Coordinates of C-alpha atoms in Angstrom, one line a residue:
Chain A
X1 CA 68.2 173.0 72.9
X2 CA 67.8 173.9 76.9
X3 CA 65.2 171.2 76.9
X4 CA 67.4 168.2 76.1
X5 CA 70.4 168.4 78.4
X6 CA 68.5 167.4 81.3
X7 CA 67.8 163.7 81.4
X8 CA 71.0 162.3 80.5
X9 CA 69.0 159.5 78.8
X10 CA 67.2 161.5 75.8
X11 CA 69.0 162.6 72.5
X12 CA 68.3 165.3 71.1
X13 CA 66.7 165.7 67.9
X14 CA 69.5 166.1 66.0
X15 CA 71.3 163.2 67.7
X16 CA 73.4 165.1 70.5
X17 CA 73.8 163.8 74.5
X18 CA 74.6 166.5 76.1
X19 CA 75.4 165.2 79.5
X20 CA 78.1 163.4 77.6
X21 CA 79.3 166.5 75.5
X22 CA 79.0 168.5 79.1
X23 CA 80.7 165.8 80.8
X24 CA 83.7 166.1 77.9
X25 CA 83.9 169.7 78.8
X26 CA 84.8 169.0 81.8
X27 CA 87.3 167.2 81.0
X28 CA 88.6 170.2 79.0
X29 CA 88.8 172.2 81.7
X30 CA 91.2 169.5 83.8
X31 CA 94.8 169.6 84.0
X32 CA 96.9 168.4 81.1
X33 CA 98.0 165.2 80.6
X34 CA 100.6 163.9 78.4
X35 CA 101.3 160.1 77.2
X36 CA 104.3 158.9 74.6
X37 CA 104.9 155.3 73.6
X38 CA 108.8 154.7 73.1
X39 CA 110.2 151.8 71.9
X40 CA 110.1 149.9 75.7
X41 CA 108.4 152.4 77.8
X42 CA 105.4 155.2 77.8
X43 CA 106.5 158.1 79.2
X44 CA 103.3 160.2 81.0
X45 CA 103.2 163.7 82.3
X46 CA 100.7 165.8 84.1
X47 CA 100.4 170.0 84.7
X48 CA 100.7 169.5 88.5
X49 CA 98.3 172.1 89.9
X50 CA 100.0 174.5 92.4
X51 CA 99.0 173.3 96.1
X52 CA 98.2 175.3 99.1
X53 CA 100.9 176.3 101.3
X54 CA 99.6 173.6 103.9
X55 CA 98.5 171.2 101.6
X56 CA 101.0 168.2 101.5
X57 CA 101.7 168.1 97.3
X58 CA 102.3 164.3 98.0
X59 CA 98.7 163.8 98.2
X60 CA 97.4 164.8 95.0
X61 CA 98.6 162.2 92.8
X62 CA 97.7 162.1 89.1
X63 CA 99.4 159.2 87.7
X64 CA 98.0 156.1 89.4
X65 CA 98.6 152.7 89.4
X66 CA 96.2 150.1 88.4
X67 CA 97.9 146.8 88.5
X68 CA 101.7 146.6 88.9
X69 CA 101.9 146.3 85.0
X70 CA 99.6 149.4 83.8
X71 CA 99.1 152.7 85.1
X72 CA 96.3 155.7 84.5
X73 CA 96.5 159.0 84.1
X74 CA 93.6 161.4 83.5
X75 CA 92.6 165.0 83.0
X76 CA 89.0 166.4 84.2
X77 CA 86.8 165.6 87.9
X78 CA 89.4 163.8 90.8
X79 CA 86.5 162.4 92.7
X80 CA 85.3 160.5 89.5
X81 CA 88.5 159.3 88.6
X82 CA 89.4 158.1 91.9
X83 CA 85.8 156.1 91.5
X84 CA 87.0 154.4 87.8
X85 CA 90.2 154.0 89.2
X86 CA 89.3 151.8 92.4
X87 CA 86.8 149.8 90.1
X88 CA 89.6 149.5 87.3
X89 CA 91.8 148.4 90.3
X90 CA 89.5 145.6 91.9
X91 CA 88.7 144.0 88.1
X92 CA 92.3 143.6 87.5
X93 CA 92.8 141.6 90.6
X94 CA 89.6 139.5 90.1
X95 CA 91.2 138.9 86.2
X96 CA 94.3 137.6 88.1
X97 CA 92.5 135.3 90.2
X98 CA 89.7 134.1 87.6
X99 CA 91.9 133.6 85.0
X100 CA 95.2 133.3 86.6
X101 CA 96.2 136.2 84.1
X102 CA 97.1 139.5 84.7
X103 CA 94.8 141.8 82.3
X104 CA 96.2 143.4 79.1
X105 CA 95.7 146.8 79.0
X106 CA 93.7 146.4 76.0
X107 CA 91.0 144.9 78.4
X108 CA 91.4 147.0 81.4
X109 CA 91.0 150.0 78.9
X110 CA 87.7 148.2 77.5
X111 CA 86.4 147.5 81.4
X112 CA 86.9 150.9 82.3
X113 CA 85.5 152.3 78.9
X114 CA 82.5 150.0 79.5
X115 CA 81.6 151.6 82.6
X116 CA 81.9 154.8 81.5
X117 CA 79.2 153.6 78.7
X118 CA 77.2 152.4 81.1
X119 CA 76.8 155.8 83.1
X120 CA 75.6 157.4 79.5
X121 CA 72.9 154.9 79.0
X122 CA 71.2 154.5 82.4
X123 CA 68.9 156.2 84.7
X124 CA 69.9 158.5 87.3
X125 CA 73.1 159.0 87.0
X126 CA 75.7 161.4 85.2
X127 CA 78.4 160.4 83.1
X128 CA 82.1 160.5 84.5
X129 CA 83.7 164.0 83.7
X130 CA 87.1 162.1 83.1
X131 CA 89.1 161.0 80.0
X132 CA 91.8 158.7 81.0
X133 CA 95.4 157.8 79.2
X134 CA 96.1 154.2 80.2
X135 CA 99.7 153.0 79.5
X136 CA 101.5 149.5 80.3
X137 CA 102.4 146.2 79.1
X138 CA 100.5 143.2 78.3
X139 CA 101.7 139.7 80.0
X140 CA 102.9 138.4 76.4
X141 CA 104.1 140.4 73.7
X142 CA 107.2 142.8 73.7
X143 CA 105.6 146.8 72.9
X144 CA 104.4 149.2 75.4
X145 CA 100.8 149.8 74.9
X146 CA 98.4 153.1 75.6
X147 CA 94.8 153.7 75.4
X148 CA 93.0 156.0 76.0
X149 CA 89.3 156.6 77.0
X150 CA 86.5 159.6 77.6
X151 CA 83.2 160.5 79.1
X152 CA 81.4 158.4 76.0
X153 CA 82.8 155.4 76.9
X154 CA 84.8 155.2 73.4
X155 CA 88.3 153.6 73.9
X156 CA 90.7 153.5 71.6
X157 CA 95.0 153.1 71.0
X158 CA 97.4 155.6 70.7
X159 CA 101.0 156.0 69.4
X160 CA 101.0 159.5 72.1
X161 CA 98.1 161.4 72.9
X162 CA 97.1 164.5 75.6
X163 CA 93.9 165.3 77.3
X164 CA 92.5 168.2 79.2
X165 CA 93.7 171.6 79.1
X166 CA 95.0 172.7 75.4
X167 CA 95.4 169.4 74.8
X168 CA 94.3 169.9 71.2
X169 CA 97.5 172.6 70.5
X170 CA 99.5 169.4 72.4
X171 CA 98.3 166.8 70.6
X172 CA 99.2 168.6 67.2
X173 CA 103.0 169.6 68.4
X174 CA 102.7 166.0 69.2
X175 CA 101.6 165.0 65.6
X176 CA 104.6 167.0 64.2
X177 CA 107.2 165.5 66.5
X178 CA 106.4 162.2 67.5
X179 CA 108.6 159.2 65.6
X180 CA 108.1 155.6 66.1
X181 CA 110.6 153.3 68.3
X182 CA 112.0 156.3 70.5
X183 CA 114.2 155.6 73.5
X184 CA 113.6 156.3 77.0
X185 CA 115.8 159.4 77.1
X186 CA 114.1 161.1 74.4
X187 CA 110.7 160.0 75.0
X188 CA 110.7 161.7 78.2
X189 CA 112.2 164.9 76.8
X190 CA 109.2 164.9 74.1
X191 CA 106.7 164.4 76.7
X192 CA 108.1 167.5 78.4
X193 CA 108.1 169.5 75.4
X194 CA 104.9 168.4 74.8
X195 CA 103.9 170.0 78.2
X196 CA 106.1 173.0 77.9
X197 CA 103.6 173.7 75.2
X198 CA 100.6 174.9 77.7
X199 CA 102.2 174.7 80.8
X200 CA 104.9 176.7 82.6
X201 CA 108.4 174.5 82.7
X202 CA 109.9 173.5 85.5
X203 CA 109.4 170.3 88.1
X204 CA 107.4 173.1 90.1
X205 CA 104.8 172.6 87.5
X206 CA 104.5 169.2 85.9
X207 CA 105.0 165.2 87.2
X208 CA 106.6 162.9 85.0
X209 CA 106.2 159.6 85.2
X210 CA 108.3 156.5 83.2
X211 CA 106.2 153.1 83.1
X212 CA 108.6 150.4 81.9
X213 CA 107.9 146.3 81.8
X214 CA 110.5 145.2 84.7
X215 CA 110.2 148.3 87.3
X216 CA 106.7 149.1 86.6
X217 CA 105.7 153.0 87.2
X218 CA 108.8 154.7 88.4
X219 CA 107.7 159.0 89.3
X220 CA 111.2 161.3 87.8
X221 CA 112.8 162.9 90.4
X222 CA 112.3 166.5 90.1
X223 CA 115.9 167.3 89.3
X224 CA 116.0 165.1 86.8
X225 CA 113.1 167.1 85.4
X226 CA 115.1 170.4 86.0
X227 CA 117.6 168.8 83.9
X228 CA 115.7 168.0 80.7
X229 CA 113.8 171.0 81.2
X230 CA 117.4 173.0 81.3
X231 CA 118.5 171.0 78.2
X232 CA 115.2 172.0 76.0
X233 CA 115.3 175.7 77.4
X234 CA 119.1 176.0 76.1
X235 CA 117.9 174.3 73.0
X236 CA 115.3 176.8 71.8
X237 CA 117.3 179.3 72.7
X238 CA 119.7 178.3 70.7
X239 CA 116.8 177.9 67.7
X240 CA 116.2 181.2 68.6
X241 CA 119.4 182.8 68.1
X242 CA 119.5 181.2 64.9
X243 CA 116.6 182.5 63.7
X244 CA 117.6 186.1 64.7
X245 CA 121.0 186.0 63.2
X246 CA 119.5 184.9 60.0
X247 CA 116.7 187.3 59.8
X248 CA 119.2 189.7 60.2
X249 CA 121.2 188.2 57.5
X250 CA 118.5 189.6 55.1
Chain B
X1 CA 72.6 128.8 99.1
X2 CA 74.1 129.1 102.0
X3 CA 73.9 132.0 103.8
X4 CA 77.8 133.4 103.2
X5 CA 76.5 137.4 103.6
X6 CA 78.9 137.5 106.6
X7 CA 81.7 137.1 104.1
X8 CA 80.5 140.6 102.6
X9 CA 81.0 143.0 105.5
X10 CA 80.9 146.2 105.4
X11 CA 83.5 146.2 102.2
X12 CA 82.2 148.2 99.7
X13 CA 83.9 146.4 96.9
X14 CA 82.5 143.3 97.6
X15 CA 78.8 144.9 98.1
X16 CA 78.9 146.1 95.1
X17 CA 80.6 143.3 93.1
X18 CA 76.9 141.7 94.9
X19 CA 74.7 144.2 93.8
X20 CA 76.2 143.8 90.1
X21 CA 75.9 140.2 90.3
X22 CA 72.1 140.6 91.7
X23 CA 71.4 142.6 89.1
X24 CA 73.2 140.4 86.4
X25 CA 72.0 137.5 87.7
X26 CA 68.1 138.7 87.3
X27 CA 68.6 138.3 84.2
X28 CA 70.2 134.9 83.7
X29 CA 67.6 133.4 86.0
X30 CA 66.3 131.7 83.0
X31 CA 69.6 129.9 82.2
X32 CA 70.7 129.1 86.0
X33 CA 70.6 125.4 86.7
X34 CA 67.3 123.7 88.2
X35 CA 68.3 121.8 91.4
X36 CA 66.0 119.6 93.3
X37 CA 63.2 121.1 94.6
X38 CA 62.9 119.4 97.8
X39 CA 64.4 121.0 101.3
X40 CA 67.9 119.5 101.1
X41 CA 68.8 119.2 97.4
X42 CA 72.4 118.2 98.4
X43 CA 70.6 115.0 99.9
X44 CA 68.5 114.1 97.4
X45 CA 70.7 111.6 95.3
X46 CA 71.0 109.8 98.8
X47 CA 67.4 110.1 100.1
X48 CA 66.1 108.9 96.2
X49 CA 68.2 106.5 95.2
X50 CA 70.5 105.2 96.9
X51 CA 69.7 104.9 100.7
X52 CA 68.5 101.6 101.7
X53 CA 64.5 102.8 102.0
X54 CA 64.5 105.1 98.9
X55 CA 61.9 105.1 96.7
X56 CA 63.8 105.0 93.2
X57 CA 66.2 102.5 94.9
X58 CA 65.9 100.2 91.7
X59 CA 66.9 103.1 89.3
X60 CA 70.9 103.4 90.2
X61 CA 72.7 105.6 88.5
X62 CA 75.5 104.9 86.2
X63 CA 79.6 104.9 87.3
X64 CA 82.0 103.1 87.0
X65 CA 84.8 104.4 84.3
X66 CA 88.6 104.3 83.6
X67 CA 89.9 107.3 81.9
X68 CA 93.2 108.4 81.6
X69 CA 95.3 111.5 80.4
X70 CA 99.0 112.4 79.9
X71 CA 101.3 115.1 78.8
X72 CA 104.4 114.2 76.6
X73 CA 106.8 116.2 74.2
X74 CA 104.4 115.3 71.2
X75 CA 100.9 117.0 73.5
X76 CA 98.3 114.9 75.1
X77 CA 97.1 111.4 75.1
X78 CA 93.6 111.1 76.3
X79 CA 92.0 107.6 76.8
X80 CA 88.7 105.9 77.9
X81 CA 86.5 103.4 78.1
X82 CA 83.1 103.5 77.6
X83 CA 81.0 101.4 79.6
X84 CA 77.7 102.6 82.0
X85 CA 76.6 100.2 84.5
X86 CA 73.4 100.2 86.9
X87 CA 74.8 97.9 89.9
X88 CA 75.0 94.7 88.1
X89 CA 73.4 95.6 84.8
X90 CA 75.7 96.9 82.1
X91 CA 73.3 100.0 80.8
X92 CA 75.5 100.9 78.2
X93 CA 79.2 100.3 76.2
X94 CA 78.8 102.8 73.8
X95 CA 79.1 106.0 76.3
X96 CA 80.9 108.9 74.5
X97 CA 83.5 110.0 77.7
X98 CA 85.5 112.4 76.0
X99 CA 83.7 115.7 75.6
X100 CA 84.7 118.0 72.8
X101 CA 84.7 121.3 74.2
X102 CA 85.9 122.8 71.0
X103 CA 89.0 122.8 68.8
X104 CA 91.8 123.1 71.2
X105 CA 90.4 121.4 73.8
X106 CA 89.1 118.2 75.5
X107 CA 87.4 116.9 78.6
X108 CA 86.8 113.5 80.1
X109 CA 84.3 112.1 82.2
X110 CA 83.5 110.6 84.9
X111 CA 80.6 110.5 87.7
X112 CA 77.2 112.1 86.3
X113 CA 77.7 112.1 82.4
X114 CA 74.4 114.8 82.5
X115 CA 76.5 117.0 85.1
X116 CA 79.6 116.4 83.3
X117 CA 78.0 117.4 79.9
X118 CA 76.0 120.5 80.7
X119 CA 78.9 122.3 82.9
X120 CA 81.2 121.1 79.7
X121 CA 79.1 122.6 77.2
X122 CA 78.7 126.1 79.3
X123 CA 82.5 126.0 79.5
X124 CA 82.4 125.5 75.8
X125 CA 80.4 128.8 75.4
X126 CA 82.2 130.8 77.9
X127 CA 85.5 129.9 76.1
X128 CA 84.1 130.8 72.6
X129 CA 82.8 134.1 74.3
X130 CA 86.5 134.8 75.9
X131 CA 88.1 134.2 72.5
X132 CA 85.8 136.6 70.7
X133 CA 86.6 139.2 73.3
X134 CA 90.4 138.9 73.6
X135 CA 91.1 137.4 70.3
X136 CA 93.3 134.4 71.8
X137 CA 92.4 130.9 72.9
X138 CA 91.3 130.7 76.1
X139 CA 94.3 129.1 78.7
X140 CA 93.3 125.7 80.3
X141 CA 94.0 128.2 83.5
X142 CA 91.0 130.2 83.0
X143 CA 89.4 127.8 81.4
X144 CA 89.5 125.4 84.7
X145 CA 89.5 128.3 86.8
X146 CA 86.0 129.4 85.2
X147 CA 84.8 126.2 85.6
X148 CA 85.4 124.9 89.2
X149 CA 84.6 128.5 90.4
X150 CA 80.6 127.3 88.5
X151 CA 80.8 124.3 89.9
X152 CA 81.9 125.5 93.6
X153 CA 78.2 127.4 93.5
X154 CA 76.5 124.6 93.6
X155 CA 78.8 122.2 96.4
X156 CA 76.3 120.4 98.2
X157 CA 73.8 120.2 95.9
X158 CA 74.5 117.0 94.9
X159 CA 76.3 117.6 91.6
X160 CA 79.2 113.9 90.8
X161 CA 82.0 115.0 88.5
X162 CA 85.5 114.0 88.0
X163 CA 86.8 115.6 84.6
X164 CA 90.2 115.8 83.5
X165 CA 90.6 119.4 81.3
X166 CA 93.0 118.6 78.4
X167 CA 94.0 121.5 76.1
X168 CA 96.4 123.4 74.3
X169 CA 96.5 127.1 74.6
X170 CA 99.2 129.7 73.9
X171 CA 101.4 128.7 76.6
X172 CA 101.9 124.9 75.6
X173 CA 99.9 121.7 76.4
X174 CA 98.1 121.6 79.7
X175 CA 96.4 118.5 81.7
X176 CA 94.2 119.9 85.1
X177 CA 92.1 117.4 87.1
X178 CA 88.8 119.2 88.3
X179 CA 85.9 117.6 90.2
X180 CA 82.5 118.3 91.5
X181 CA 84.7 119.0 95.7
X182 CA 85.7 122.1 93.9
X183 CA 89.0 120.6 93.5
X184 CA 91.7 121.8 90.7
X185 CA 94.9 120.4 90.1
X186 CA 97.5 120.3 87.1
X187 CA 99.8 117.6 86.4
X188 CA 101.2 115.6 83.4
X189 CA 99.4 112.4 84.3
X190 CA 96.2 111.6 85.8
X191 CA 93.8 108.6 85.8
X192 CA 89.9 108.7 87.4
X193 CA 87.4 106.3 87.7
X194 CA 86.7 103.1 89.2
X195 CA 89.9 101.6 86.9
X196 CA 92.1 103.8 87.2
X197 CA 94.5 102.0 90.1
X198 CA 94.8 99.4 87.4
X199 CA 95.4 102.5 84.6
X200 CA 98.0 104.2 87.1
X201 CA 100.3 100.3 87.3
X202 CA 100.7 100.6 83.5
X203 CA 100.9 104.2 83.0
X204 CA 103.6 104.4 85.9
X205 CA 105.7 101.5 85.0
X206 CA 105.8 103.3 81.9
X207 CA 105.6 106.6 81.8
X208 CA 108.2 109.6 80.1
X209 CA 108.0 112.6 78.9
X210 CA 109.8 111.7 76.2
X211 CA 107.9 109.1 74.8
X212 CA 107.4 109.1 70.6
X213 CA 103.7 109.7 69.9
X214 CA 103.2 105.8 68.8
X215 CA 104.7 104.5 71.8
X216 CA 102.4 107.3 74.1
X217 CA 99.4 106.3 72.3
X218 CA 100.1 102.8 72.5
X219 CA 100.6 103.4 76.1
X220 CA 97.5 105.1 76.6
X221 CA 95.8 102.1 75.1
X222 CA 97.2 99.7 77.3
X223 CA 96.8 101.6 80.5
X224 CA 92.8 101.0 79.8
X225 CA 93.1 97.8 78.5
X226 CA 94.7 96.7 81.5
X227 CA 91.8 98.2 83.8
X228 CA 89.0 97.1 81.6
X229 CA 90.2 93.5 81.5
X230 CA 90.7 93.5 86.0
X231 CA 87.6 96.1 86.8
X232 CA 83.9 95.1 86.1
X233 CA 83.0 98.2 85.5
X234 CA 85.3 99.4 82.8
X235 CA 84.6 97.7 79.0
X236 CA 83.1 98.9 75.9
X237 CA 85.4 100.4 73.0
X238 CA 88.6 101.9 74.2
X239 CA 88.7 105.4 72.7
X240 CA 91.9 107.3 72.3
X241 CA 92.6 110.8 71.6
X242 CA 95.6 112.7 70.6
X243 CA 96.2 116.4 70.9
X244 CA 98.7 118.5 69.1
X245 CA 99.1 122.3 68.8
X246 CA 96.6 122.6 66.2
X247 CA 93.8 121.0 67.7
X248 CA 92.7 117.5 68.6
X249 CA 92.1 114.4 66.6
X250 CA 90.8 111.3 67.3
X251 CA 93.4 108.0 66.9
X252 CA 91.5 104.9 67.6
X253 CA 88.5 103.3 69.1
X254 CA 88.9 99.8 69.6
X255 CA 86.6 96.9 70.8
X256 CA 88.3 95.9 74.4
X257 CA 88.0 92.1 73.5
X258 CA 89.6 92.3 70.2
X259 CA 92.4 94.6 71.3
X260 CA 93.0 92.3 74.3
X261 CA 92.8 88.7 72.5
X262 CA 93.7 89.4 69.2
X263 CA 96.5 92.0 69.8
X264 CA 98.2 91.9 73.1
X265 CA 97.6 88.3 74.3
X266 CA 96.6 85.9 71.0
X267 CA 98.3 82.8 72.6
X268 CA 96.5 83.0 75.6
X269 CA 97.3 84.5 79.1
X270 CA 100.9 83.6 80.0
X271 CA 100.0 81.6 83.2
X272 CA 97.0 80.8 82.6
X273 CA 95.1 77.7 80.9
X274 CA 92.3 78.4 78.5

């Protein structure tokens, strides 16, 4: 096995890459990120790591824009995001002047999904250690859209997704919860729940982020955060009242 | 080339938007046009043919053209003519000028048909390839966008072509004017060639939008009737093309002569004596 994880470009005899399974730990080591399609918006939230004292928290952004229409976030290496991203970035604006279009996220998700392929299949180079949500909306049509994409260079759509750090515990409380055509108000409060499943609530602790077709990406204010947080706090303890009192019952 | 590597700077975008292109373009050395192989390619139509000592000065090349295209509530009309001439020797009145790019969409020509047809046909393949990617027709945007960026590569190489870019995508019907300048303009009416001031007096006068698709047809036909019968080098068949949401289709070709004596003027020329 040790011998054929070095070369990136060799499988292995029974048919493994392991740069690309290395480079998709990574990833599951990275903060968690959350995505949720409503009805006329995608709703996205990240685990906002805690920041040194002198650090200014403005800085380390995780929900980025690529074009004033579609927005990224990921989970797994910064430095090799911030590389996709600025490529994602300068192929949108070359789509808009080429083809006097701005891209559909459809194609910005297969662009940056390309490269990533490309870094599994050449020589001397390492995959990217970043999966990446991509939410917006396309130039014609009415829905929201979201993609997502990993170290493979696999893309493909998603109704709400997560990626990173317990993201597989997410994604199921995800599976359980999510219904189609939600409205803004209670797609963000599921996108928080989703992220109150691994991570610790509070604004402190996670960035939400609202991408809708007029405003484009619009960051919650951290009170408003409080506030939903507040509202699903009182909620399960409410549940768990309820659950006492009839336990008790028997 | 010329040498445009000041443009690149020290941007690192743009050096490695050029190192992708080397790279890609290695490859597609085998399709990449052929230009002259003589120090100045962009003088070599001059120096051959045309200036007053050149060697090929008896083989002229072919011009002269009317073509016309609108845009009206019922699409696009697109009409031509379809006569070559070397200087005073009519080479040809069978010249197909409307190129068929594909289903949805339609280009004249004018200038170098052999330009005009290769750069038509590539544009052909790249829109096949852009609908196989997104799944949608190409827009005339891109399209014409695509195509004068191709042809801008090769500006002073000596390239001659005036197309008009008729087509209708998912935004509506759409009429752009590109040429070999590396210039790209939209309108709903245009007319090139050697006729077209004579094309541009009928179509003017008589011009709308609102036009019924018989009387913008017939209009069409006219317009190059009118320029075949004043310029020399218009004649042939008048060939006119209709194009509606669902694709093109081809209306009429008629003989210039017959359509001129036998339709519009069977008593004669009012004015003049036979």
């Amino acid at each position: 096995m040790a011998r054929y994880d070095r070369a990136l470009t060799t499988f292995s005899p029974d048919g493994h890459l392991f740069q690309v399974e290395y480079a998709m730990e990574a990833v599951r080591k990275g903060n968690l990120a959350v995505a949720v399609r409503g009805a006329d918006v995608v709703v996205i939230g990240v685990e906002k790591k805690s920041v040194a004292k002198l650090q200014d928290a403005r800085t380390v952004r995780k929900i980025i824009m690529i074009d004033s229409h579609v927005c990224l976030a990921f989970a797994g290496l910064t430095a090799d995001a911030r590389v996709l991203i600025n490529k994602a970035r300068v192929e949108a604006q070359s789509h808009r002047l080429n083809l006097e279009d701005p891209v559909t996220v459809e194609y910005i998700s297969r662009h940056i999904a390309k490269i990533q392929q490309k870094y599994t299949q050449s020589g001397g180079v390492r995959p990217f250690g970043v999966a990446t949500l991509i939410a917006g909306f396309d130039h014609s049509g009415e829905e929201p859209k979201l993609y997502q994409t990993d170290p493979s260079g696999t893309f493909s759509e998603w109704k709400a997704n997560a990626t990173g750090k317990n993201s597989k515990a997410v994604r199921e409380f995800l599976e359980k919860k999510y219904k189609d055509d939600l409205a803004e108000d209670a797609a963000i409060e599921l996108t928080i729940r989703a992220l109150m499943e691994a991570v610790e609530s509070g604004s402190k602790n996670m960035d939400i982020a609202v991408m809708r077709r007029e405003t484009g990406l619009t960051l919650l204010r951290n009170d408003h955060v409080d506030r939903v947080v507040k509202k699903i706090e009182e909620e399960k303890e409410e549940e768990e009242k309820a659950r006492k009192s009839s336990f008790a019952k028997r | 080339m010329p040498n445009l590597t000041f443009l690149e700077g020290s941007c690192s975008a743009r050096s490695e938007a050029r190192k992708e292109r080397e790279e890609g373009m290695a490859q597609d050395l085998e399709e990449r046009f052929q230009v002259a192989q003589v120090a100045q390619p962009q003088n070599f139509l001059r120096d051959t043919f045309s200036r007053g000592d050149a060697p090929a000065k008896r083989i002229e090349f072919a011009h002269g053209t009317t073509t016309l295209a609108f845009v009206f509530q019922g699409g696009i009309v697109i009409a031509v003519d379809s006569r070559a001439t070397r200087g005073p020797l009519i080479a040809s009145q069978s010249v197909k000028k409307v190129v068929e790019i594909n289903d949805y969409m339609l280009a004249t020509l004018a200038g170098s048909a052999a330009d005009t047809q290769y750069f038509l046909r590539d544009l052909g393949k790249t829109a096949r390839l852009h609908e196989l990617d997104t799944g949608k027709r190409m827009s005339l945007a891109a399209a014409s966008k695509c195509f004068v960026n191709t042809i801008y590569s090769y500006k002073g190489y000596g390239l001659s072509m005036g197309c008009m870019l008729a087509g209708w995508d998912e935004t509506g019907p759409h009429l752009y004017y590109v040429d070999s300048d590396g210039t790209r303009n939209k309108s709903n009416l245009f007319s090139v060639g050697s006729g077209s001031t004579w094309a541009y007096g009928i179509l003017d006068s008589a011009y709308s939008f609102d036009l019924s698709v018989e009387d913008a047809l017939e209009l069409g036909r006219r317009a190059i009737a009118a320029a075949v019968h004043r310029d020399a080098y218009s004649g042939g068949t008048i060939n006119v093309y209709h194009m509606k949401k669902d694709g093109w289709e081809k209306v009429s070709a008629d003989d210039n002569n017959d359509l001129f004596w036998e339709r519009y003027y069977p008593n004669g020329k009012p004015g003049e004596s036979s």
